mmCIF file of C-alpha atoms in Angstrom:
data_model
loop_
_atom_site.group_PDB
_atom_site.id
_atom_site.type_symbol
_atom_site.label_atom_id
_atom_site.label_comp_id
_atom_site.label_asym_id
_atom_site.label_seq_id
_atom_site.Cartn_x
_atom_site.Cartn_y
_atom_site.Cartn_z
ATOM 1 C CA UNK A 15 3.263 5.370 -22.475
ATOM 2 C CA UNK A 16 3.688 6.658 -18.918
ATOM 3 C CA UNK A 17 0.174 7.634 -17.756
ATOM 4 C CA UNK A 18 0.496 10.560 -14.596
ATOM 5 C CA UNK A 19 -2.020 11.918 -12.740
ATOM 6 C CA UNK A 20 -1.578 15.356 -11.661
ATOM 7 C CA UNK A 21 -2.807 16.417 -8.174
ATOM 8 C CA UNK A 22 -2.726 20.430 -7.325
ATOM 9 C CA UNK A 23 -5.902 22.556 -5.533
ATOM 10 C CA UNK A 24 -4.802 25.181 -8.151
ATOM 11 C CA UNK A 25 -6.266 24.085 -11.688
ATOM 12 C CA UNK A 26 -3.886 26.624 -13.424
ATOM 13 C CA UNK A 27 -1.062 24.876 -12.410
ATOM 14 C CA UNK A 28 -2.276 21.254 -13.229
ATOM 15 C CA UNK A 29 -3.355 22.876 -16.979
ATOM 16 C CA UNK A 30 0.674 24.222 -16.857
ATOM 17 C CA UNK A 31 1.580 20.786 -16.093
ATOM 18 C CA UNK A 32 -0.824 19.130 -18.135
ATOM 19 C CA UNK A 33 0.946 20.989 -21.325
ATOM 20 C CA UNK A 34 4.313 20.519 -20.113
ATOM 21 C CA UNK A 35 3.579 16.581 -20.153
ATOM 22 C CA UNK A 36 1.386 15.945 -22.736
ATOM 23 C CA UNK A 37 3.718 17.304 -24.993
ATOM 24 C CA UNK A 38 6.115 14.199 -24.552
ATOM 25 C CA UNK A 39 5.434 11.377 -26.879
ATOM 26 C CA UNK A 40 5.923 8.929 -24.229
ATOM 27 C CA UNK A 41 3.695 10.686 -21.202
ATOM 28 C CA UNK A 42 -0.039 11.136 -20.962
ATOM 29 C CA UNK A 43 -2.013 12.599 -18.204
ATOM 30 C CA UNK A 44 -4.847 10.389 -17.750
ATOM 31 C CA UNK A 45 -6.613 12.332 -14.874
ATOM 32 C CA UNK A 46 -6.682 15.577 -12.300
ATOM 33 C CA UNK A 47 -7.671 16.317 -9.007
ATOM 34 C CA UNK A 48 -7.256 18.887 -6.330
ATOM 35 C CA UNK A 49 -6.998 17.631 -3.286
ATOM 36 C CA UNK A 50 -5.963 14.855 -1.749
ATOM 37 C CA UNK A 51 -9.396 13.263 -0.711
ATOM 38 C CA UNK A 52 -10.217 13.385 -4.543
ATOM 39 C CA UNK A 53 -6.706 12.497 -5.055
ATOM 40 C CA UNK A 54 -7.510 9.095 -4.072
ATOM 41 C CA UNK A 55 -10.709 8.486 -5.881
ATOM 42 C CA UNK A 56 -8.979 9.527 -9.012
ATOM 43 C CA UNK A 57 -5.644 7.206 -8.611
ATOM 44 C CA UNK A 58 -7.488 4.215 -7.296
ATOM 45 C CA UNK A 59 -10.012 4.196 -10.166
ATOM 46 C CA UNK A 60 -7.360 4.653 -12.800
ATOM 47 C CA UNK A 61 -4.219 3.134 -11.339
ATOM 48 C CA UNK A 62 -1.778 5.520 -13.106
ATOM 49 C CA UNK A 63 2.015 4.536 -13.276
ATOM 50 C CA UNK A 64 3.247 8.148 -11.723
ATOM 51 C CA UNK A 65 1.211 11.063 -9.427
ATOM 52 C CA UNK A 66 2.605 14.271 -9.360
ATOM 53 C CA UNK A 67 1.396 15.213 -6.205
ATOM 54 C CA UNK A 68 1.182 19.187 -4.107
ATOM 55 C CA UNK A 69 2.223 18.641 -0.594
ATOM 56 C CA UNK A 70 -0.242 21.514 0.283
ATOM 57 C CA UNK A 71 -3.594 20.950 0.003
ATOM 58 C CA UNK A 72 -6.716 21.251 1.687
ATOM 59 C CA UNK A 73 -9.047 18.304 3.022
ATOM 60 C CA UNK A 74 -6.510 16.003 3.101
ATOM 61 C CA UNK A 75 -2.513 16.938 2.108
ATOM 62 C CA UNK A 76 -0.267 15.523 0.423
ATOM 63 C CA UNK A 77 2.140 13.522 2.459
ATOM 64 C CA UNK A 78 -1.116 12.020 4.015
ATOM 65 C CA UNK A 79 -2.766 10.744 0.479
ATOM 66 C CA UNK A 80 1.017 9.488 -0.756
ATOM 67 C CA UNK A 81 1.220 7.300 2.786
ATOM 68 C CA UNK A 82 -2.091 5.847 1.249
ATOM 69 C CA UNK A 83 -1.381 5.484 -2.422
ATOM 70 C CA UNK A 84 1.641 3.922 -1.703
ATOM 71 C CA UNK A 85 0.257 1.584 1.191
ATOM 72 C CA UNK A 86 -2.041 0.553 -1.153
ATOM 73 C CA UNK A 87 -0.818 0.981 -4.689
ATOM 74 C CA UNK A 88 3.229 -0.158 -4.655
ATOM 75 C CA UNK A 89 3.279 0.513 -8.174
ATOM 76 C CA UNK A 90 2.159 3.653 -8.614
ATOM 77 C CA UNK A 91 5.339 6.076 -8.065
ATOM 78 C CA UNK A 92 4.760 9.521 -6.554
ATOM 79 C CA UNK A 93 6.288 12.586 -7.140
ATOM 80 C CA UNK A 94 6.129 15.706 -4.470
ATOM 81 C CA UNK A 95 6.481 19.436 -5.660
ATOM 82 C CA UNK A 96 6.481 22.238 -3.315
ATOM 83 C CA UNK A 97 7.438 26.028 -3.316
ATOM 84 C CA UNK A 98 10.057 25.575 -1.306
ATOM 85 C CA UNK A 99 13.159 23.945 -1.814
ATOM 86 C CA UNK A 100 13.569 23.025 2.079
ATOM 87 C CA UNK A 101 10.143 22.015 3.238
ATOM 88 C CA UNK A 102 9.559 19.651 6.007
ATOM 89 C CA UNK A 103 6.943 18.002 4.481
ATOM 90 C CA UNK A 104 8.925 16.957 1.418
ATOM 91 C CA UNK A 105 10.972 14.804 4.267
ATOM 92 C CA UNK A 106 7.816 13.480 5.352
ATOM 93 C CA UNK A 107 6.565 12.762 2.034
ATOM 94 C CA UNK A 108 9.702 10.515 1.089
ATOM 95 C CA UNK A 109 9.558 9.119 4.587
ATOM 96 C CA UNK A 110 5.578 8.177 3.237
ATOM 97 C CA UNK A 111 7.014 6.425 0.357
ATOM 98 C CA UNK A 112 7.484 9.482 -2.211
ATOM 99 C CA UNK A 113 9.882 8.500 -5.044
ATOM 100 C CA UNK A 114 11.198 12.144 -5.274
ATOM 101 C CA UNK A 115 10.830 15.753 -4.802
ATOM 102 C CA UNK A 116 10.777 18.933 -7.098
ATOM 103 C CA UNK A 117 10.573 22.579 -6.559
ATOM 104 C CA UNK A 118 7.780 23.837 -8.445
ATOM 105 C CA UNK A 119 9.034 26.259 -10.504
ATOM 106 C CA UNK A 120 11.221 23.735 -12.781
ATOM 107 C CA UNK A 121 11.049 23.831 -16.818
ATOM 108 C CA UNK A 122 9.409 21.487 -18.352
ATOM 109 C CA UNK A 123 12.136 19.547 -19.255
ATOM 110 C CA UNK A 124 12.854 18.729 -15.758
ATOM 111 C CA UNK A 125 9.481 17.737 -14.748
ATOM 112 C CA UNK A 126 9.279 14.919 -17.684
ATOM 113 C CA UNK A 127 12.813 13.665 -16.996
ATOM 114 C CA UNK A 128 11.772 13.121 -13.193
ATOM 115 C CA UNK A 129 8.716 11.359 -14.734
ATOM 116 C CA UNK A 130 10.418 8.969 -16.702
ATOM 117 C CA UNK A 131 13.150 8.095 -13.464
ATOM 118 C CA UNK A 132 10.463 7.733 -10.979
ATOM 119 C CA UNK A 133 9.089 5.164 -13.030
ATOM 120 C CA UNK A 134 12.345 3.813 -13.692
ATOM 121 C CA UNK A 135 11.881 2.668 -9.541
ATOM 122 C CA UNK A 136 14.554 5.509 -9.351
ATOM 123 C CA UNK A 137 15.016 8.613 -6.486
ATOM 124 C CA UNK A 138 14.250 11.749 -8.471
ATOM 125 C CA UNK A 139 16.100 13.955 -6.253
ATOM 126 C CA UNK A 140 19.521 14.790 -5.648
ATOM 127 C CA UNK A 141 21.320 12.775 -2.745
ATOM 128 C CA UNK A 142 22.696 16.593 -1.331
ATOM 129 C CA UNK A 143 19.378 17.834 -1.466
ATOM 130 C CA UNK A 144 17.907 15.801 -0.205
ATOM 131 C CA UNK A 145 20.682 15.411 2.756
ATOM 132 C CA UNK A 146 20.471 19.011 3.622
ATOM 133 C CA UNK A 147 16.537 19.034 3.687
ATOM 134 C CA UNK A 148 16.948 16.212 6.492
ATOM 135 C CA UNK A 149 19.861 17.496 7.799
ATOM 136 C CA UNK A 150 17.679 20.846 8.241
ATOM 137 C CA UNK A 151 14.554 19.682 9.604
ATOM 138 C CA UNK A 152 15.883 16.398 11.975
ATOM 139 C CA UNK A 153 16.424 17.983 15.387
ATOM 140 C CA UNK A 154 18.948 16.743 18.191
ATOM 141 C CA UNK A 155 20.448 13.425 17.940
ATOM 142 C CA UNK A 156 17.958 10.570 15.892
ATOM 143 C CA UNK A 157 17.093 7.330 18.070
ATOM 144 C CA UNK A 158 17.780 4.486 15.904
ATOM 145 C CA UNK A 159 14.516 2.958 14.002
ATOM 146 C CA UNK A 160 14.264 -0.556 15.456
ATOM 147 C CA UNK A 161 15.978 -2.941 13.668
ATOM 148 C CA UNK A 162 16.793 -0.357 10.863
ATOM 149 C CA UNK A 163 20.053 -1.733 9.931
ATOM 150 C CA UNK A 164 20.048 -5.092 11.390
ATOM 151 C CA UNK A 165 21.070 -7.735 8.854
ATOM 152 C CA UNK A 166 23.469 -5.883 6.956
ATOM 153 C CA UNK A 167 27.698 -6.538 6.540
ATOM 154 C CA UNK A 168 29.576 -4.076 7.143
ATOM 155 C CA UNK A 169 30.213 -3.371 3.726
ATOM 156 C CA UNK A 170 26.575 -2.387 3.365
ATOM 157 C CA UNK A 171 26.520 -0.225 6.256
ATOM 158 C CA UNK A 172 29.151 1.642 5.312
ATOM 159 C CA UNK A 173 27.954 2.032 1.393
ATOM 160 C CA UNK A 174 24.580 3.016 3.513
ATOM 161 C CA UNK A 175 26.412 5.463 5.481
ATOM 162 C CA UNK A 176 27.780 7.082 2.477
ATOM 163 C CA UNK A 177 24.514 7.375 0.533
ATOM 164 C CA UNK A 178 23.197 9.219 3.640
ATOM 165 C CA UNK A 179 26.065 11.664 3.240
ATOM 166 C CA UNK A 180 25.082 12.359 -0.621
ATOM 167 C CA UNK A 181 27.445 10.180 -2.373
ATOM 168 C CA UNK A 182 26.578 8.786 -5.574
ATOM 169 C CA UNK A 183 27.696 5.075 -6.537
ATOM 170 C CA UNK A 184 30.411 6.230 -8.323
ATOM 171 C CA UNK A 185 31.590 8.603 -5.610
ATOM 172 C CA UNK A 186 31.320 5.638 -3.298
ATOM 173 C CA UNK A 187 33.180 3.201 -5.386
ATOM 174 C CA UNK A 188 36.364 6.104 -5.745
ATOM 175 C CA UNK A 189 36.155 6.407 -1.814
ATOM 176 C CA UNK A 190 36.057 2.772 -1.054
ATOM 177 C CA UNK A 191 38.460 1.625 -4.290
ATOM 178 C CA UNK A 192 35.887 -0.574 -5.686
ATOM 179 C CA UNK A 193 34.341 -0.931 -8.971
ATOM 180 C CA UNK A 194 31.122 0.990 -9.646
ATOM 181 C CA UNK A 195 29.541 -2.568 -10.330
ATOM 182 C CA UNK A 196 30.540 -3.840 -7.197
ATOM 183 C CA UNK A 197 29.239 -0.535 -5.344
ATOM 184 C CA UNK A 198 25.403 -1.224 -7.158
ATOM 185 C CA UNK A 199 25.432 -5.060 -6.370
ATOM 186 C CA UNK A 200 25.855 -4.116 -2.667
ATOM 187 C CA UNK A 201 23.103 -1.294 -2.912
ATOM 188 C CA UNK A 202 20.790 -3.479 -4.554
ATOM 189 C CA UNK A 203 20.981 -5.960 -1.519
ATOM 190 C CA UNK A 204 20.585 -3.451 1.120
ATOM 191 C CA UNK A 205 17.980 -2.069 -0.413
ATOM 192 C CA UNK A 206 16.061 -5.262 -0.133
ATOM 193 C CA UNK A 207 17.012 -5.665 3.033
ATOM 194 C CA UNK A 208 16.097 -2.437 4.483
ATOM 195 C CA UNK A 209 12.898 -2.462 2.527
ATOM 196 C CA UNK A 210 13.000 0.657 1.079
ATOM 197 C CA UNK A 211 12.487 1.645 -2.599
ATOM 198 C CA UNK A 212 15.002 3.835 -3.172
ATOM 199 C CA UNK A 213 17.891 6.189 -2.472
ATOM 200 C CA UNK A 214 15.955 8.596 -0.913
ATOM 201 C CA UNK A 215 14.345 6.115 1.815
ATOM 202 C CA UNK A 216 17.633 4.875 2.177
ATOM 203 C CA UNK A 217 19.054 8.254 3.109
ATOM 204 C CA UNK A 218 16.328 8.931 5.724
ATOM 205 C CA UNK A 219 17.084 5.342 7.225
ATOM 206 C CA UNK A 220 20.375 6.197 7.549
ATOM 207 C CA UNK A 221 19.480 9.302 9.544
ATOM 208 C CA UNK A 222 17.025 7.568 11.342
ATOM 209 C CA UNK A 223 19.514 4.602 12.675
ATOM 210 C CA UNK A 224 22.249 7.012 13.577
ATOM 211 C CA UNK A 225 24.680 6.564 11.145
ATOM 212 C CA UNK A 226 24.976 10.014 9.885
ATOM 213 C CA UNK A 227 23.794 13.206 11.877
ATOM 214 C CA UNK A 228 22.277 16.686 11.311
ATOM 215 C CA UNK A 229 25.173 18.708 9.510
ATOM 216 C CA UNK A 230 27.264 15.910 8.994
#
């Protein structure tokens, strides 16, 4: 059972997601708050597996309580929603540690499949999406992070610079003429390398050293 706590300073909204999730066999929301100062009271006592967390809240916001959830809890995933599908925050939420992002008006069917591949240690978002958010809301040319990509071959920087495009592994293995196996060994080690959790952190630390620009 996936336990989720939902976090929203609307309570019709969390009761709309509460019934959307609690009507999986496999998800149960353990707890609710709504905002992101209670936010943290609530995950830290019950340690849930995935928060479904509103970027815009009052006291404290969202991309400010995920930075501390997943600072401090690495194994509880979070999930961002917001209105809108190109919000700068949703960039800063990933860039906090988010493990994907949703628009909030998605069916219900959506919301528990994201559920299920954020816990998975998955990127529930799509790699375009999520390439045109940053490629909307990063500015001029991006000085490298330091030492973002040191360490890597030159296979892995290139795989990297294709995830930051929005390729998926199998895309990547039909542009490089490699198996799909092959493409996923090489993510896996550049993921560990970069020490990020996922596709999505990958993408922004691709953007972030250089390799691919704004409107690429």
């Amino acid at each position: 059972m996936i336990s989720v706590v939902l976090v929203d300073d609307h309570a019709l909204v969390r009761t709309g997601y509460r019934l959307m999730l609690d009507a999986e066999p496999d998800i149960s929301v353990v707890g609710e708050a709504g905002d992101g100062l209670e936010a943290l009271e609530v995950i830290r006592a019950l340690g849930p597996d995935v928060v479904i967390m509103d970027l815009h809240m009052p006291r404290l916001d969202g991309v400010a309580a995920t930075e501390q959830i997943t600072a401090s809890l690495p194994d509880t995933r979070v999930l961002a929603l917001s209105t809108f599908d190109l919000d700068e925050n949703v960039v800063a939420a990933l860039r906090a540690g988010a493990d994907g992002f949703l628009p909030k008006d998605i069916s219900p069917e959506e919301l528990a499949e994201a559920v299920r591949v954020v816990h998975r240690g998955e990127a529930a978002v799509a790699p375009r999406l999520l390439t045109r958010l940053i490629g909307t809301f990063v500015r001029g040319p991006v000085r490298p992070r330091g030492g973002a990509v040191t360490g890597l071959t030159a296979r892995e920087q290139e795989i990297l610079t294709l995830i930051g495009r929005g390729l998926s592994n199998t895309e990547i293995a039909g542009r490089l003429e490699v198996s799909p196996s092959t493409v996923k060994n090489h993510v896996t080690s550049l993921f560990a390398k970069l020490e990020v959790r996922d596709r999505a952190q990958a993408v922004i630390v691709a953007y972030e050293a250089g390799l691919v620009s704004p409107g690429e």
